[in-house]
PDB file of C-alpha atoms in Angstrom:
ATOM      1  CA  UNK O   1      11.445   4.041 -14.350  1.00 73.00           C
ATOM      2  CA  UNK O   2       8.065   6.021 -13.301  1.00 77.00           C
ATOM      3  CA  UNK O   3       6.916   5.242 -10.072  1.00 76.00           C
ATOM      4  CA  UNK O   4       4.206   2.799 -10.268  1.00 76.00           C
ATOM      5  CA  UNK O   5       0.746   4.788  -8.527  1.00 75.00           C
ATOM      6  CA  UNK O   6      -0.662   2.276  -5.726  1.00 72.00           C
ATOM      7  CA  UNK O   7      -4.393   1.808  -5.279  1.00 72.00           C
ATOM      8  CA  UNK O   8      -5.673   3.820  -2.118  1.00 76.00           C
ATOM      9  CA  UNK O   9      -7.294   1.137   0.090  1.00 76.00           C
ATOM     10  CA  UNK O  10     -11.221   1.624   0.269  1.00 82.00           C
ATOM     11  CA  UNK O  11     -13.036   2.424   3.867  1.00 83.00           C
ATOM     12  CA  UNK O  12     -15.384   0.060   3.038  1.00 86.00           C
ATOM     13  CA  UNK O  13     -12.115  -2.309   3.409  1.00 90.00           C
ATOM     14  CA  UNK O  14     -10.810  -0.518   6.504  1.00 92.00           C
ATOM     15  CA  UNK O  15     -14.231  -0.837   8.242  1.00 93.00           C
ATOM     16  CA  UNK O  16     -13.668  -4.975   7.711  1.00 94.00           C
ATOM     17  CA  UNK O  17     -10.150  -5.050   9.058  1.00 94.00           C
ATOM     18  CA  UNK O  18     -11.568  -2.994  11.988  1.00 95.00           C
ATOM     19  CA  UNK O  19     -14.632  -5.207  11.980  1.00 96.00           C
ATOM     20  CA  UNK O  20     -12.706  -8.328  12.197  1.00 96.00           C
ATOM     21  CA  UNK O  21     -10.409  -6.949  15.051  1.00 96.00           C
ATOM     22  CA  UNK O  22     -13.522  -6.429  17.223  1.00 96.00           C
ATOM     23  CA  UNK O  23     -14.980  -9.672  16.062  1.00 96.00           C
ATOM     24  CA  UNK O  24     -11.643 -11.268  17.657  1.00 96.00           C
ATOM     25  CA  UNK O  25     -11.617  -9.092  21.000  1.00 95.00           C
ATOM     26  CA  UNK O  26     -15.439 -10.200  21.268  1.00 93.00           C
ATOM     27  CA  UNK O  27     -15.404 -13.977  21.303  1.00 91.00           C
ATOM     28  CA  UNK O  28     -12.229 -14.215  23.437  1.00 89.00           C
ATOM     29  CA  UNK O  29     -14.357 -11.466  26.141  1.00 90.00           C
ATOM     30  CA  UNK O  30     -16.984 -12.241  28.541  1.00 87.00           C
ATOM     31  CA  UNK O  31     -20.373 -12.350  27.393  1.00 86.00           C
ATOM     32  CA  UNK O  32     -22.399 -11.907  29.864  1.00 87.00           C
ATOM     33  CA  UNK O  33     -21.993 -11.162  34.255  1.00 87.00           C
ATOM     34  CA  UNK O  34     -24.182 -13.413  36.611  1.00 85.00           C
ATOM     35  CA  UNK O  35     -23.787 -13.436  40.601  1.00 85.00           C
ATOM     36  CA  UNK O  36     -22.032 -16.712  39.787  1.00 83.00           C
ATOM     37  CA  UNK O  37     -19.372 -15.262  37.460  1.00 80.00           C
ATOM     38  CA  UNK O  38     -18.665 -14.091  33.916  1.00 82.00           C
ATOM     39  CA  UNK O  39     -20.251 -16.205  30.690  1.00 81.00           C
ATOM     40  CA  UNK O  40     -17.736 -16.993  27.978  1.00 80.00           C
ATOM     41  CA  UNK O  41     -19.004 -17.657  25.151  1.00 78.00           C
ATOM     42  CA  UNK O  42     -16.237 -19.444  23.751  1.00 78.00           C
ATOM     43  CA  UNK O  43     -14.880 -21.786  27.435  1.00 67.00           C
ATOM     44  CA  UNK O  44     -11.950 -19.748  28.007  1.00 58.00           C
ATOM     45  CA  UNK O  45     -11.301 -17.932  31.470  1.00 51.00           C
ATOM     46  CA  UNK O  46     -14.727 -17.900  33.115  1.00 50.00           C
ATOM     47  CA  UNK O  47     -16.915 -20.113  35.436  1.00 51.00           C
ATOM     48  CA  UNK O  48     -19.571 -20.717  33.274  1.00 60.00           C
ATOM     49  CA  UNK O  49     -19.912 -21.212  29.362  1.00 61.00           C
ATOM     50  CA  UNK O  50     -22.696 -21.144  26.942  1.00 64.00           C
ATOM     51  CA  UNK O  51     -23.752 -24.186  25.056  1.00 65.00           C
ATOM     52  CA  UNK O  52     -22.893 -24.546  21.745  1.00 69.00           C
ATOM     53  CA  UNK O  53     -19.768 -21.942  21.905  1.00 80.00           C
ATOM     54  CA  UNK O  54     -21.304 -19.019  20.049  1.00 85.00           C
ATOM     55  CA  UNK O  55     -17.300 -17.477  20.402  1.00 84.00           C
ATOM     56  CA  UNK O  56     -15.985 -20.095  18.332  1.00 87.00           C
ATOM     57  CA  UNK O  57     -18.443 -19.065  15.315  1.00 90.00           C
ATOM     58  CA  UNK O  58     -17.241 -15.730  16.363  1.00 93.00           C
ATOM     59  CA  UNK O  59     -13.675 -16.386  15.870  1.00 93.00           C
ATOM     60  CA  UNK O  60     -14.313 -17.892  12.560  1.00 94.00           C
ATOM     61  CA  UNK O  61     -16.398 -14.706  11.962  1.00 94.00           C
ATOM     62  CA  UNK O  62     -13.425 -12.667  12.274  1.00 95.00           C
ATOM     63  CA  UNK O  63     -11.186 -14.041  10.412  1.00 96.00           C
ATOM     64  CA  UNK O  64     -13.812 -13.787   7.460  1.00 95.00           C
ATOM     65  CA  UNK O  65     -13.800 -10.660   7.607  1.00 95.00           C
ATOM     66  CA  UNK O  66      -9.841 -10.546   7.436  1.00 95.00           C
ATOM     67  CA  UNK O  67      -9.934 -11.963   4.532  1.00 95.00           C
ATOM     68  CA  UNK O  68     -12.957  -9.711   3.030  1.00 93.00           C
ATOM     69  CA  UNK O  69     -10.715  -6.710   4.060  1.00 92.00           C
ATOM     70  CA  UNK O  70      -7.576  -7.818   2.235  1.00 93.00           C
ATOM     71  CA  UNK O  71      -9.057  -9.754  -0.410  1.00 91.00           C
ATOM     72  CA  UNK O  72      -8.405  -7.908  -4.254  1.00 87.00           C
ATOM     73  CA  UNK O  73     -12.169  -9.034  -5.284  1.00 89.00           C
ATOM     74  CA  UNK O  74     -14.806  -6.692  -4.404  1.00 89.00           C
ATOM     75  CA  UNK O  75     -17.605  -9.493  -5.166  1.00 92.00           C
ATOM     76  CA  UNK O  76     -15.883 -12.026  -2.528  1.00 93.00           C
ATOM     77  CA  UNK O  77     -15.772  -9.158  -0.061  1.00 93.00           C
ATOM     78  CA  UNK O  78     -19.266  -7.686  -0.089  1.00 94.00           C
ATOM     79  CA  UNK O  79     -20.741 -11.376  -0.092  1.00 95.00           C
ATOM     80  CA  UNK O  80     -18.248 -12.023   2.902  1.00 95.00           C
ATOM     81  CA  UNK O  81     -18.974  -9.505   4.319  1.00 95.00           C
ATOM     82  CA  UNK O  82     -23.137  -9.577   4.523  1.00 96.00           C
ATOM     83  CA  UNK O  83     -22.497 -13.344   5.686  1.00 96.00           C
ATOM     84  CA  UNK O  84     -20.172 -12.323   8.692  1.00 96.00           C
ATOM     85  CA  UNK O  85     -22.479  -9.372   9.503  1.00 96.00           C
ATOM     86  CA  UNK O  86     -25.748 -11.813   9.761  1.00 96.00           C
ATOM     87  CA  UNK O  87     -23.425 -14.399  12.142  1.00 95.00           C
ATOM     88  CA  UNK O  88     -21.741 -12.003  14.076  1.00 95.00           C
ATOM     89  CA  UNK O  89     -24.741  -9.745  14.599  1.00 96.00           C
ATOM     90  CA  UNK O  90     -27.324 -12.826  14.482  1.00 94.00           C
ATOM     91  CA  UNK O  91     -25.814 -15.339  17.483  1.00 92.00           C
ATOM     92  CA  UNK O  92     -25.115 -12.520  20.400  1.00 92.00           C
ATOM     93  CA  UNK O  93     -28.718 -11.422  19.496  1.00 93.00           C
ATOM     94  CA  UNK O  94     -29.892 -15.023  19.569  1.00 90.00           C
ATOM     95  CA  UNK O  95     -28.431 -15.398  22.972  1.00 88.00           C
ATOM     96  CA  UNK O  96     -29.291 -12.480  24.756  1.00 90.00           C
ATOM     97  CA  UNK O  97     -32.959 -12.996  23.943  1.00 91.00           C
ATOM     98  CA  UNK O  98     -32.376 -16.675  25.198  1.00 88.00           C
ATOM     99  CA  UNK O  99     -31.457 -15.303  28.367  1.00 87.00           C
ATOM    100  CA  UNK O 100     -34.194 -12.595  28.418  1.00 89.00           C
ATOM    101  CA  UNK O 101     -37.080 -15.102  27.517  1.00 90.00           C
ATOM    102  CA  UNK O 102     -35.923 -17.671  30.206  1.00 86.00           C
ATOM    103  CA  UNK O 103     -34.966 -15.059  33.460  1.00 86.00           C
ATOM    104  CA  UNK O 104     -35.941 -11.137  32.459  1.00 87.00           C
ATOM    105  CA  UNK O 105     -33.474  -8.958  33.329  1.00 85.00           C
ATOM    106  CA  UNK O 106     -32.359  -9.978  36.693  1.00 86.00           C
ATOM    107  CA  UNK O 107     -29.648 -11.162  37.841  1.00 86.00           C
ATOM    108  CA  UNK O 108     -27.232 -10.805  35.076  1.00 88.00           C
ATOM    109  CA  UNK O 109     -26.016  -7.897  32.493  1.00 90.00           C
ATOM    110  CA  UNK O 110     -24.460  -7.788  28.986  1.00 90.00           C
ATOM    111  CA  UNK O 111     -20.860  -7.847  28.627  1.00 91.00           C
ATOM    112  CA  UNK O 112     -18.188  -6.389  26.468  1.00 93.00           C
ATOM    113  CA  UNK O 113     -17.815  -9.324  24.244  1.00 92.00           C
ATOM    114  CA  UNK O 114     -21.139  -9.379  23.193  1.00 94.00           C
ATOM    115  CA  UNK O 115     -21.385  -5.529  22.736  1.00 95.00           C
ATOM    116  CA  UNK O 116     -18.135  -6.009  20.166  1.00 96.00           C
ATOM    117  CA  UNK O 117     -19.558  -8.526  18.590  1.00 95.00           C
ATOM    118  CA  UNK O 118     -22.232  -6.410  17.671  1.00 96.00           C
ATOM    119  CA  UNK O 119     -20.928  -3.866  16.241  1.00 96.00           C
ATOM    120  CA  UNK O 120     -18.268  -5.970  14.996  1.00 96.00           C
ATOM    121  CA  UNK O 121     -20.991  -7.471  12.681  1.00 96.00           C
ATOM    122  CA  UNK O 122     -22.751  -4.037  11.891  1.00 97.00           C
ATOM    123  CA  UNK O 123     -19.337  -2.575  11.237  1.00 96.00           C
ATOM    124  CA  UNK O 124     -18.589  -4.973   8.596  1.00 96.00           C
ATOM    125  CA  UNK O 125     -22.338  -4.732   6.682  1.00 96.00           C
ATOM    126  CA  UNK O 126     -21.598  -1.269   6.385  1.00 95.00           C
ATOM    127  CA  UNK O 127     -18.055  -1.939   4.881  1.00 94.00           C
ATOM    128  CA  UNK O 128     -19.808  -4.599   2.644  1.00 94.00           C
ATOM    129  CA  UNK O 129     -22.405  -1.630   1.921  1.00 94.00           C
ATOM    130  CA  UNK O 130     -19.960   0.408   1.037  1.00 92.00           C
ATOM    131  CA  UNK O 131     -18.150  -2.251  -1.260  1.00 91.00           C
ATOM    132  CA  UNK O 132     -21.491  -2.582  -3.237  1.00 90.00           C
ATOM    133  CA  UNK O 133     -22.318   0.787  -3.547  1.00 90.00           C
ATOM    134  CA  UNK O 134     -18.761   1.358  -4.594  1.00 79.00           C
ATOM    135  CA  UNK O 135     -18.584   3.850  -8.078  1.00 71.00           C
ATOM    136  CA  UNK O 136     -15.542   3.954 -10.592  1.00 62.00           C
ATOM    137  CA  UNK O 137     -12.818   6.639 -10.174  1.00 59.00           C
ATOM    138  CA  UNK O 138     -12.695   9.297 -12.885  1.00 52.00           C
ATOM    139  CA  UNK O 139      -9.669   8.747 -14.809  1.00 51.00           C
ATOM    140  CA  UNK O 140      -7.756  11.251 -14.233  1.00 51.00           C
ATOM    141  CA  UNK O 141      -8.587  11.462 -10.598  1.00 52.00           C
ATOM    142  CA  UNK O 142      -6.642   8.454 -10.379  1.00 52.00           C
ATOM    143  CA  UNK O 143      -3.732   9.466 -12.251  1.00 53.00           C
ATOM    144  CA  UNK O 144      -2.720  11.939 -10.188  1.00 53.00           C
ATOM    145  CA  UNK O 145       1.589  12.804  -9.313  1.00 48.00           C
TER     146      UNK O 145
END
């Protein structure tokens, strides 16, 4: 029997899985530091917690991007992956502007989950970019021993 040739997997694909790994490590992370404590944005392990648990969306956000990384259609991936990069790029932004408008810059600093987050969601529009932008093999390129 020949050996059947597997399908290389596509960085656009390998920027998602990476994506949604960050994406996880950011919601569970502390969002922000005050002189009262860290700000979680999902409730876990801190003193204080931001309303609405932006982590949560997060952590759905993540596991979006799972599945645009290992699904087989390129359509459901790009549009999954656009969707997760406006959320996961969209709510940290939303909230550290909240926090700017209402006290400046003093008294508290970003944290790691929100910087993940962040690039969690740019990391995956560029894998979605790179989905859409995607050209065909040349035949025998692909057919290759």
């Amino acid at each position: 029997m020949p050996a059947v040739p597997r399908r290389r997997m596509h960085p656009g694909r390998k920027r998602m899985l990476w994506a949604s790994i960050a994406l996880f490590l950011g919601a569970f992370l502390p969002w922000m530091y005050t002189p009262l404590g860290t700000v979680s944005a999902i409730g876990a392990l801190s003193d204080l917690m931001l309303d609405g648990q932006p982590g949560a969306w997060i952590l759905y956000a993540s596991f979006a991007a799972l599945a645009a990384g290992v699904a087989p259609w390129r359509l459901f991936s790009v549009v999954n992956g656009f969707i997760v990069a406006v959320v996961a790029v969209g709510l940290p932004v939303y909230h550290l502007l909240r926090m700017w408008s209402q006290v400046g810059f003093a008294g508290w600093m970003p944290g790691p989950g929100v910087v993940l987050s962040i690039a969690g969601g740019v990391l995956c529009a560029i894998g979605a970019r790179e989905l859409l932008t995607l050209t065909a093999e040349p035949a025998e390129a692909a057919v290759r021993a």
